[in-house]
Amino acid sequence: MINPKLPVIWYGGDYYPEQWDEKTFERDIEMFKEAGINVVTLGVFSWTLVQPDENTYDFSFFEKVMDRLYQEGIYVCLATPTSAPPHWMTQKYPEILLTDVNGVKREKGGRQNFCPNSEKYRYFARNIAEKLAEHFKDHPALVLWHVNNEYLNYCYCDTCKAKFQNWLKEKYGTLDELNRRWYTRFWSQTFTSWEEIPVPTTKSVLFWRKDRYQSVLPELYLDYRRFMTQSMLECFLEEYQAIKKHTPDIPVTTNLIAATFKEWNYFEWAKHMDVVAWDNYPGYREDFSVISLRHSLIRGLKEGQPFVLMEQSPSQACWRWYNPQKRPGEMRFWSYHALAHGAETLMFFQLRQSKGGVEKFHGAVITHVDSTETRVFREVKKLGEEIKSLSNLLDTRVVSQTALLFDWESWWAMEDTLTPNVDFRYLSEVQKYFKALMKTGLGADVVGRDQAFERYRLIVAPALYMVDKKLAQKLKDYVSSGGILVLTTMSGIVDENDQIVLGGYPGYLHDLVGGYVEEIDALPPEEKNEILMFGRSYECNLVFDYIKATTAEVLGRFRKDYYASEPAVLRNKYGKGWVYYVGSSVSFDLVWDLVKFIEKEHGLKADITPADDVEVVKKIKDEKTFYFLFNHSSERRIVDLPEGRFKDMITGTIYEEKADLGPRDVLILLKE
Ligand code: GLA
Ligand code: ZN
C-alpha cells in the first residue's frame, strides 16, 4: 500500500483553499466528509503564499488547513510548489526562466517555465522543499509528498548548453570519440571544440516535418533527450533528498504526465520514486486499450507495485478543444479501471472548481453550483461509499502471462529523424499490439529493456528500433530458454549510438528472426498491400520489408508489388523458444489472428476468455484471486467463468459459470 498510515483506498484530490475564504473552507470540509474523501492534496501552486519573498517563509496558512483537516479525519498529500516560480523570483533572477525550442526566452507567466539546469532555480526549489519538510515533518495528517507538478518542458538556454557540453565531455571523453560516434563527417558536422556543440533548437539542428520536430543531427538530439531526462530528474531528486532528510518514512512522488509521454524516459524516473503517480485524462471515445496501456505502463515502471492515481477529472477537462463531460457512470467506471490496473488511490483534479483563472471551466467535485445536489457530486459520493468496503483490494498484484516491451530510446531515435515513412509512428504500433494482448485475456504488462523478461510466456516488442548488443543478448536468452517473442518491422535497426547495424536489418537480431531485411519499401498510407496468411488476406501499409528468410519458416507473404509472394511474416525456432517477425505495418486483424495462433500453438491459456469489448484483469493477493471484468461496450455481455463460486465485491452478487455485465459495467469477482 502507499502508506500504512492510511490503509484504505485513498479518495480525494487537489484542493486550493488559498483561493477561498474560511467559511467556504469549513463548508468544503463538510462536503468532503459527505463524499467520503479521506485525502486532500495541498500546496501545488502555492509558492508565493509560503515564500512571499526571498527571506520570508510562512506556513501558517497550510498549518491551519492541515490541522483542521486532520481534526476531521482527512489526511494530506503535501506538494512542493516548485512548478510555478513566483514573479518576485523570476523578476530578480530571470536566469530561472526557460528558453524554448525556438530559442525564445520566457519572460513571465504560467507554470513549468523554469530551466532545469538553473542553479538558482534548483537552489530555491530544494530550499522550499526542505523548509516545508522541516516544518511539517511531524504533522499527523501528512501521508505523501508530491514534488512539483507534471514535469513538462525541455529547456534550450545557454546554461543548459554549457551543461550539455560537459555532459558530453563526460560521456565521450574526447571530441574525436564524439565525432566518431555521432558520425559527424556527414554534411561536415565535425566539431573542433566542445563550445561549438549546439543545443537542438529550430535555430540549429531541428526542423519541422509534418507533425513534429526532427533533427539533421539525430545523434545530438537523442543525446539531448537523454540529457534533459537526467536534468529534470535531478531537479526532482534534489527536492526528494531535501525532503527525505526530515521525513525518511513518508513516501515521495511526483505526478507524471500522460504515461506515454515522449519527452521523459519514465523508466529512468521510476528508479528514484518511492511510488509512481500519474494523471489520467482519458480522451472522449478513446479506445479502452489505450487507457489500459497507459495504466499498465505506469504499473510496469516499478514492476507491478501499486501506484497513485493523482489526478482524474470527475467530469470534464478544460484544455481540450472540446471538453465532453464524463457521462453518468463513466467516472465510476474509469475509477475501477484504475484500481484494477494497480492504482490504490482515486484522486480528482480538483475538489472545488475555480472561480477564476485559465482553468475555471475544468470539472471538479464541488462545481460552480456549489452544492451537494449536483449529478457530479452525487456520483462522487456514491463511489466514495462503495470503495469504503474495498480495502481488501490493497496490495493485490496484477498477474499477466504476456508483456509489451516499451522503449523510449527506440521511440526517440526512430521518430526524430528521416526514416522511410514519416507516418510510421511508435505509439500507434505499440497500441495495436497491446490491444491484441489485452483481448486474449492472458493479461498484459508493460516491461522496459532493463527489467526481467522471464516472468512472461510471450513478449511483444513492436518497432524496437534501437537494439544494442546487450539487449540483443537479453532477448536471445529469453527466447532460448523458452520465451516467445514477437518482433516487427523497423526493429534492431540502430545500436545505442543511433548508428545502423550493418548486414541487413534487424541488426543483432538476425539469428533470432531467422532472416534479414534487405530493403524497406515505404508508400503513402492509402497505398495498401495485402498479406496472405492463415488462408486469408490482411491489409498492411506504410512500410514493407523485403525479406530474405534463412532459418525461418514463412507464415505470411505479400500479395502485390515487386515483392509479391515474398515473405512478410516469419516464425523461427530458437533454442527452446520461438520468434515471430511481422514485416509491415499490418491491420489489427492480422495482429489479432497472429496472437491467437501463438496462443494455440504454444498452449497459452487465459483463465477467462473475454467477450468482445470486455476486459479482464487478474489480480492476486496471498492465496486469493480477483478478476476485474469491464464491459466497455454499450450492450450487455455474458462472460464464461472458470470453475468455482465468485462473489462480486461491489454488490455481493454470487456468480457461477457465467457473469452478466450490463453496458459499461464492472464486476470485481473474488473466488470463494
Ligand atoms: C494537469 C495538472 C493540473 C491541472 C489539470 C487539468 O493534470 O497537473 O494542475 O492543470 O491538468 O486537467
Ligand atoms: Zn536551461
XYZ file of C-alpha atoms in Angstrom, residues 9-558:
550
model
C -8.272 3.279 -0.839
C -7.368 6.947 -0.892
C -10.126 9.185 -2.138
C -9.729 12.904 -2.664
C -7.653 15.190 -4.824
C -6.175 18.620 -5.485
C -7.609 21.325 -3.303
C -6.769 25.024 -3.272
C -8.151 26.563 -0.057
C -5.922 29.574 -0.739
C -8.422 30.516 -3.458
C -11.294 30.650 -0.937
C -12.341 32.230 2.343
C -12.546 30.438 5.643
C -16.284 29.994 5.589
C -16.083 28.215 2.259
C -13.262 26.051 3.553
C -15.356 24.961 6.512
C -18.268 24.114 4.233
C -15.931 22.233 1.944
C -14.801 20.058 4.818
C -18.400 19.074 5.433
C -18.879 18.267 1.762
C -15.635 16.278 1.647
C -16.829 14.191 4.541
C -20.145 13.636 2.872
C -18.344 12.429 -0.262
C -16.115 10.036 1.669
C -12.974 11.999 0.900
C -10.034 10.991 3.053
C -7.005 12.626 1.358
C -6.514 16.149 0.133
C -3.594 17.372 -1.963
C -2.423 20.796 -0.863
C 0.084 23.390 -1.916
C 0.605 22.517 -5.568
C 0.896 26.109 -6.785
C 1.420 27.968 -3.531
C 4.976 29.226 -3.780
C 4.280 32.944 -3.344
C 1.985 32.230 -0.438
C 4.535 30.202 1.534
C 7.536 32.254 0.463
C 6.405 35.829 -0.251
C 9.993 36.996 -0.742
C 13.486 35.649 -0.757
C 13.901 35.543 3.020
C 10.395 35.104 4.346
C 8.600 31.815 4.900
C 5.095 31.500 6.152
C 3.486 28.111 6.567
C 0.750 29.264 8.899
C -1.982 29.074 6.281
C -1.364 25.437 5.430
C -0.713 24.564 9.023
C -4.186 25.728 9.953
C -5.692 23.941 6.992
C -3.894 20.704 7.817
C -4.847 20.885 11.459
C -8.489 21.355 10.596
C -8.471 18.570 8.020
C -6.819 16.199 10.431
C -9.340 17.012 13.134
C -11.972 15.891 10.672
C -10.175 12.680 9.804
C -8.795 13.839 6.454
C -5.158 13.198 5.528
C -2.860 15.282 3.379
C -0.703 14.754 0.332
C 1.554 17.774 0.551
C 3.008 19.255 -2.600
C 6.088 21.333 -3.081
C 5.100 24.417 -5.054
C 8.012 24.321 -7.449
C 6.253 24.000 -10.791
C 5.284 27.698 -10.743
C 8.082 30.014 -9.581
C 6.868 33.303 -8.034
C 7.008 36.524 -10.011
C 9.331 38.109 -7.451
C 11.786 35.316 -8.105
C 11.769 35.400 -11.899
C 11.882 39.202 -11.815
C 15.024 39.231 -9.714
C 16.620 36.137 -11.256
C 15.494 35.925 -14.871
C 18.031 33.166 -15.475
C 15.494 30.846 -13.833
C 13.208 31.065 -16.845
C 13.458 28.593 -19.659
C 14.303 29.126 -23.291
C 12.055 27.291 -25.722
C 12.775 25.200 -28.789
C 12.839 28.314 -30.969
C 15.464 29.869 -28.748
C 12.936 32.292 -27.247
C 13.416 33.002 -23.581
C 10.285 33.096 -21.453
C 9.697 36.329 -19.672
C 6.801 35.594 -17.383
C 3.630 33.746 -16.845
C 2.261 30.281 -16.431
C 3.911 27.277 -14.877
C 6.563 24.731 -15.863
C 8.517 27.708 -17.153
C 11.798 27.085 -15.335
C 15.142 25.915 -16.636
C 16.005 22.561 -15.027
C 19.678 23.435 -15.046
C 19.399 26.853 -13.464
C 21.376 26.689 -10.215
C 19.202 29.471 -8.829
C 16.028 27.555 -9.588
C 17.429 24.385 -8.114
C 18.537 26.226 -5.006
C 15.122 27.811 -4.453
C 13.316 24.551 -5.193
C 15.281 22.341 -2.835
C 15.257 25.087 -0.247
C 11.483 25.432 -0.194
C 11.108 21.648 -0.248
C 13.392 21.369 2.733
C 11.693 24.196 4.626
C 8.311 22.569 4.052
C 9.552 19.177 5.166
C 11.193 20.651 8.217
C 8.043 22.472 9.156
C 5.548 19.685 8.584
C 7.654 16.654 9.402
C 5.661 15.749 12.485
C 2.258 16.672 11.195
C -0.004 13.686 11.760
C -2.035 14.365 8.602
C 0.909 14.004 6.244
C 0.872 10.752 4.229
C 2.562 11.558 0.915
C 4.880 14.119 -0.677
C 4.016 15.400 -4.133
C 7.060 17.070 -5.674
C 6.454 19.734 -8.317
C 3.618 19.067 -10.777
C 3.753 17.319 -14.123
C 7.362 17.984 -15.142
C 6.946 19.043 -18.718
C 9.389 21.122 -20.704
C 12.846 20.848 -22.160
C 14.961 23.986 -21.933
C 17.459 25.194 -24.545
C 19.215 28.077 -22.804
C 22.922 28.849 -22.561
C 23.153 27.277 -19.100
C 21.688 24.076 -20.484
C 24.052 24.319 -23.430
C 27.142 24.580 -21.205
C 25.963 21.714 -19.033
C 25.154 19.623 -22.063
C 28.657 20.171 -23.416
C 30.081 19.000 -20.094
C 27.773 16.036 -20.028
C 29.022 15.090 -23.480
C 32.638 15.504 -22.376
C 31.985 13.059 -19.608
C 30.196 10.650 -21.831
C 32.626 10.647 -24.754
C 35.921 11.705 -23.176
C 37.342 13.175 -26.357
C 35.918 15.132 -29.243
C 37.297 12.521 -31.615
C 35.210 9.919 -29.929
C 32.112 12.114 -30.054
C 32.674 12.889 -33.712
C 33.115 9.234 -34.467
C 30.032 8.115 -32.598
C 27.901 10.963 -33.911
C 29.042 10.295 -37.483
C 29.804 13.974 -37.965
C 31.716 13.625 -41.211
C 28.280 13.529 -42.746
C 27.479 17.071 -44.030
C 30.710 18.318 -42.489
C 29.319 18.398 -38.971
C 32.669 17.702 -37.335
C 33.120 19.594 -34.076
C 36.552 21.005 -33.420
C 35.826 22.333 -29.924
C 33.225 21.469 -27.288
C 31.886 25.035 -27.364
C 30.725 24.569 -30.956
C 28.174 21.961 -29.939
C 24.692 23.500 -30.008
C 21.518 22.582 -28.205
C 18.922 21.256 -30.650
C 16.655 24.212 -31.479
C 14.990 25.361 -34.653
C 17.934 27.742 -34.969
C 20.368 24.849 -35.034
C 19.637 21.229 -35.897
C 15.848 20.918 -35.644
C 13.354 21.251 -38.466
C 9.593 20.803 -38.579
C 8.430 17.839 -40.603
C 4.728 17.152 -40.958
C 3.772 16.982 -37.284
C 6.953 17.078 -35.230
C 10.493 18.304 -34.898
C 13.198 16.174 -36.377
C 16.925 16.665 -36.370
C 19.570 16.942 -39.052
C 21.929 15.609 -36.407
C 19.805 12.885 -34.850
C 22.629 11.629 -32.654
C 22.776 15.023 -30.959
C 19.010 15.230 -30.464
C 18.970 11.750 -28.962
C 21.691 12.659 -26.506
C 19.833 15.852 -25.671
C 16.735 13.858 -24.794
C 18.823 11.656 -22.523
C 20.481 14.712 -21.012
C 17.172 16.524 -20.459
C 15.589 13.460 -18.864
C 18.527 13.380 -16.497
C 18.489 17.152 -15.872
C 14.847 17.266 -14.927
C 15.189 14.121 -12.875
C 17.979 15.844 -10.940
C 15.518 18.616 -10.056
C 13.169 16.014 -8.648
C 15.998 14.288 -6.807
C 17.290 17.452 -5.177
C 13.850 18.076 -3.716
C 13.482 14.396 -2.872
C 16.691 14.366 -0.866
C 15.859 17.622 0.917
C 12.533 16.149 1.995
C 13.944 12.764 2.990
C 16.309 14.396 5.468
C 13.317 15.286 7.568
C 10.686 12.681 6.752
C 12.508 9.484 5.778
C 9.354 7.424 6.238
C 6.896 9.421 4.179
C 6.847 8.302 0.532
C 7.818 10.888 -2.068
C 6.462 11.018 -5.592
C 5.697 13.338 -8.485
C 2.639 13.143 -10.723
C 3.852 12.007 -14.131
C 2.026 13.470 -17.068
C 0.157 11.243 -19.527
C 2.152 7.977 -19.084
C 3.090 7.551 -22.757
C 4.708 10.972 -22.758
C 7.519 11.226 -25.227
C 9.829 13.722 -23.537
C 10.791 11.741 -20.433
C 12.056 8.218 -20.164
C 9.910 7.288 -17.194
C 11.753 4.017 -16.596
C 14.671 6.222 -15.504
C 12.425 8.340 -13.292
C 10.718 5.436 -11.588
C 14.023 4.108 -10.271
C 14.104 7.148 -7.992
C 10.470 7.472 -6.970
C 9.191 5.807 -3.802
C 5.892 5.249 -5.515
C 4.829 6.109 -9.050
C 1.995 8.589 -9.553
C 0.270 9.795 -12.691
C -2.624 11.851 -14.025
C -5.227 10.082 -16.118
C -7.382 12.046 -18.558
C -8.971 9.504 -20.914
C -9.947 11.036 -24.220
C -13.531 11.093 -25.403
C -14.287 7.747 -27.068
C -10.645 6.792 -26.813
C -10.227 3.044 -27.218
C -10.101 1.441 -23.796
C -6.954 -0.449 -24.659
C -5.138 2.887 -24.912
C -6.099 3.757 -21.334
C -5.135 0.256 -20.244
C -1.775 0.625 -21.942
C -1.102 3.838 -20.025
C -2.041 2.281 -16.697
C -0.028 -0.835 -17.468
C 2.993 1.242 -18.394
C 2.745 3.159 -15.129
C 2.356 -0.107 -13.203
C 5.268 -1.577 -15.126
C 7.623 1.255 -14.222
C 8.077 -0.348 -10.835
C 7.436 -3.923 -11.930
C 3.899 -4.171 -10.647
C 3.961 -2.132 -7.466
C 0.758 -0.245 -6.666
C 0.662 3.345 -7.882
C -1.027 6.621 -7.098
C -3.698 7.919 -9.431
C -3.002 11.547 -8.588
C -5.479 13.209 -10.886
C -8.551 12.435 -12.908
C -11.436 14.709 -13.681
C -14.748 13.839 -12.065
C -16.399 15.273 -15.151
C -14.680 17.297 -17.876
C -11.261 18.751 -18.632
C -10.786 22.278 -19.919
C -7.680 22.124 -22.062
C -9.073 20.072 -24.941
C -10.663 21.843 -27.872
C -13.894 20.083 -26.990
C -14.388 19.022 -23.404
C -17.094 16.380 -23.090
C -18.497 15.631 -19.658
C -17.895 12.156 -18.393
C -21.252 10.508 -18.963
C -23.236 9.315 -15.921
C -21.396 6.294 -14.520
C -18.264 6.949 -16.530
C -16.187 8.410 -13.709
C -17.015 5.373 -11.577
C -16.129 3.043 -14.426
C -12.705 4.587 -15.085
C -12.056 4.691 -11.360
C -12.480 0.937 -11.004
C -10.464 0.526 -14.149
C -7.586 2.374 -12.469
C -7.929 0.260 -9.318
C -7.829 -2.906 -11.411
C -4.628 -1.830 -13.101
C -2.771 -1.069 -9.896
C -3.921 2.276 -8.529
C -4.600 2.419 -4.814
C -5.839 5.988 -4.849
C -8.605 7.777 -6.703
C -7.791 11.448 -6.674
C -9.509 14.200 -8.571
C -8.393 17.359 -10.159
C -9.920 19.110 -8.441
C -12.107 19.187 -5.345
C -13.567 22.668 -5.801
C -13.972 24.263 -9.195
C -12.060 27.545 -9.580
C -13.899 30.809 -9.795
C -11.288 32.452 -11.957
C -8.124 31.691 -13.832
C -7.496 29.804 -17.037
C -8.972 26.526 -15.753
C -12.258 27.927 -14.465
C -14.239 25.503 -16.631
C -12.335 22.428 -15.520
C -14.609 19.940 -13.791
C -14.456 19.445 -10.038
C -16.178 17.526 -7.274
C -17.801 20.721 -5.991
C -18.902 22.636 -9.065
C -19.846 26.268 -9.626
C -23.352 25.364 -8.432
C -21.692 24.967 -5.037
C -23.989 22.227 -3.845
C -24.027 18.564 -2.927
C -27.089 18.088 -5.098
C -25.299 18.093 -8.439
C -25.003 14.997 -10.611
C -21.252 15.052 -10.318
C -21.194 15.350 -6.555
C -23.731 12.591 -6.148
C -21.685 10.277 -8.344
C -18.539 11.070 -6.392
C -20.347 10.436 -3.139
C -21.771 7.140 -4.326
C -18.355 5.881 -5.367
C -16.932 7.104 -2.060
C -19.446 4.904 -0.282
C -18.720 1.894 -2.494
C -14.980 1.885 -2.041
C -15.178 2.058 1.735
C -15.673 -1.692 1.858
C -12.992 -2.474 -0.735
C -9.805 -2.053 1.291
C -9.238 -5.724 0.701
C -8.023 -4.714 -2.749
C -4.947 -3.025 -1.314
C -1.729 -4.860 -2.107
C -3.303 -7.017 -4.778
C -0.968 -7.539 -7.738
C -1.786 -7.897 -11.421
C -0.632 -11.196 -12.892
C -0.060 -11.332 -16.617
C 1.263 -14.007 -18.921
C 2.247 -11.537 -21.619
C 4.052 -8.237 -21.821
C 4.748 -5.466 -24.236
C 8.304 -4.170 -24.353
C 8.084 -0.377 -24.262
C 11.166 1.621 -25.125
C 11.659 5.381 -25.075
C 15.062 5.120 -26.737
C 13.505 3.439 -29.767
C 10.648 5.925 -29.820
C 13.051 8.858 -29.819
C 15.596 7.519 -32.266
C 13.010 6.304 -34.748
C 10.839 9.408 -34.847
C 13.426 12.140 -34.540
C 14.994 11.833 -37.967
C 14.265 10.926 -41.564
C 13.104 7.327 -41.780
C 11.424 5.642 -44.748
C 7.885 6.592 -43.719
C 7.006 9.674 -41.672
C 3.643 8.144 -40.725
C 5.071 5.003 -39.201
C 4.708 6.008 -35.562
C 5.950 4.254 -32.492
C 2.871 4.692 -30.331
C 0.359 3.544 -32.901
C 2.283 0.315 -33.480
C 2.568 -0.231 -29.740
C -1.137 0.376 -29.204
C -2.123 -2.099 -31.889
C -0.108 -4.947 -30.415
C -1.012 -4.136 -26.834
C -4.682 -4.208 -27.719
C -4.322 -7.714 -29.105
C -2.532 -8.925 -25.986
C -5.289 -7.482 -23.829
C -8.049 -9.011 -25.878
C -6.737 -12.512 -25.214
C -7.421 -12.256 -21.501
C -3.936 -13.601 -20.795
C -3.111 -10.331 -19.073
C -0.713 -7.763 -20.481
C 2.020 -5.956 -18.600
C 4.495 -3.441 -19.909
C 8.226 -4.011 -19.410
C 11.305 -1.940 -20.014
C 14.558 -3.146 -21.542
C 16.280 -3.252 -18.127
C 13.590 -5.313 -16.466
C 13.117 -9.055 -16.054
C 11.669 -10.827 -19.112
C 11.442 -14.385 -17.773
C 8.187 -13.705 -15.933
C 6.332 -13.757 -19.242
C 5.424 -16.522 -21.661
C 5.058 -14.054 -24.514
C 6.722 -10.693 -25.117
C 5.785 -8.400 -27.968
C 8.278 -5.706 -28.915
C 6.812 -3.544 -31.684
C 9.169 -1.219 -33.576
C 12.079 -1.951 -31.285
C 14.226 0.318 -33.398
C 17.239 0.557 -31.114
C 18.835 -2.719 -30.088
C 22.368 -2.792 -28.745
C 24.366 -5.959 -28.154
C 23.234 -6.146 -24.557
C 19.530 -6.031 -25.352
C 20.026 -8.460 -28.226
C 21.675 -10.918 -25.854
C 18.921 -10.478 -23.313
C 16.262 -11.226 -25.916
C 18.216 -14.262 -27.111
C 18.496 -15.586 -23.565
C 14.807 -15.066 -23.073
C 13.868 -16.960 -26.214
C 16.437 -19.718 -25.938
C 15.116 -20.630 -22.523
C 11.592 -20.979 -23.867
C 10.155 -17.482 -24.278
C 8.031 -16.461 -27.235
C 8.932 -13.155 -28.841
C 7.124 -11.096 -31.459
C 9.237 -8.590 -33.376
C 8.181 -6.269 -36.136
C 9.453 -4.168 -38.966
C 11.680 -1.186 -38.086
C 13.384 -3.169 -35.333
C 17.019 -3.684 -34.463
C 17.953 -1.014 -36.975
C 20.358 1.060 -34.867
C 22.716 0.490 -31.951
C 22.933 2.614 -28.797
C 24.737 5.360 -30.731
C 21.921 5.592 -33.249
C 24.166 4.031 -35.900
C 22.842 1.444 -38.329
C 23.953 -2.095 -37.568
C 25.249 -3.315 -40.914
C 24.476 -6.640 -42.527
C 20.731 -6.191 -43.012
C 18.002 -5.394 -40.518
C 17.250 -6.225 -37.732
C 20.953 -5.973 -36.950
C 21.965 -8.015 -33.941
C 18.697 -9.931 -34.061
C 19.283 -11.771 -37.367
C 19.646 -15.225 -35.978
C 16.691 -14.725 -33.645
C 14.470 -13.780 -36.554
C 15.950 -16.362 -38.875
C 16.251 -13.944 -41.753
C 17.091 -10.404 -42.660
C 15.554 -7.399 -44.310
C 17.251 -6.297 -47.470
C 15.126 -3.228 -48.237
C 12.237 -1.345 -46.681
C 9.711 -0.042 -49.167
C 7.593 2.881 -47.987
C 4.350 4.135 -49.527
C 1.696 6.729 -48.692
C -0.871 5.424 -46.178
C -3.627 4.920 -48.738
C -1.500 2.586 -50.849
C -2.073 -0.748 -49.223
C -0.641 -4.167 -49.804
C -2.007 -7.453 -48.548
C -0.500 -10.333 -46.676
C -1.688 -13.864 -47.319
C -1.570 -15.852 -44.128
C -3.621 -18.500 -42.350
C -5.603 -18.901 -45.552
C -6.853 -15.330 -45.670
C -5.696 -11.917 -46.669
C -4.850 -8.996 -44.370
C -4.223 -5.353 -45.188
C -0.927 -3.681 -44.475
C 0.588 -0.323 -45.333
C 3.308 2.284 -44.721
C 6.405 0.082 -44.677
C 7.096 -3.224 -46.403
C 10.143 -5.316 -45.625
C 11.851 -7.068 -48.493
C 12.883 -10.149 -46.542
C 15.344 -12.956 -47.094
C 14.443 -15.869 -44.841
C 17.350 -18.034 -43.688
C 16.287 -20.453 -40.973
C 12.770 -19.090 -40.510
C 9.604 -20.610 -41.809
C 7.424 -18.237 -43.830
C 3.962 -17.784 -42.337
C 2.708 -14.957 -44.497
C 3.551 -13.481 -47.899
C 2.876 -10.179 -49.595
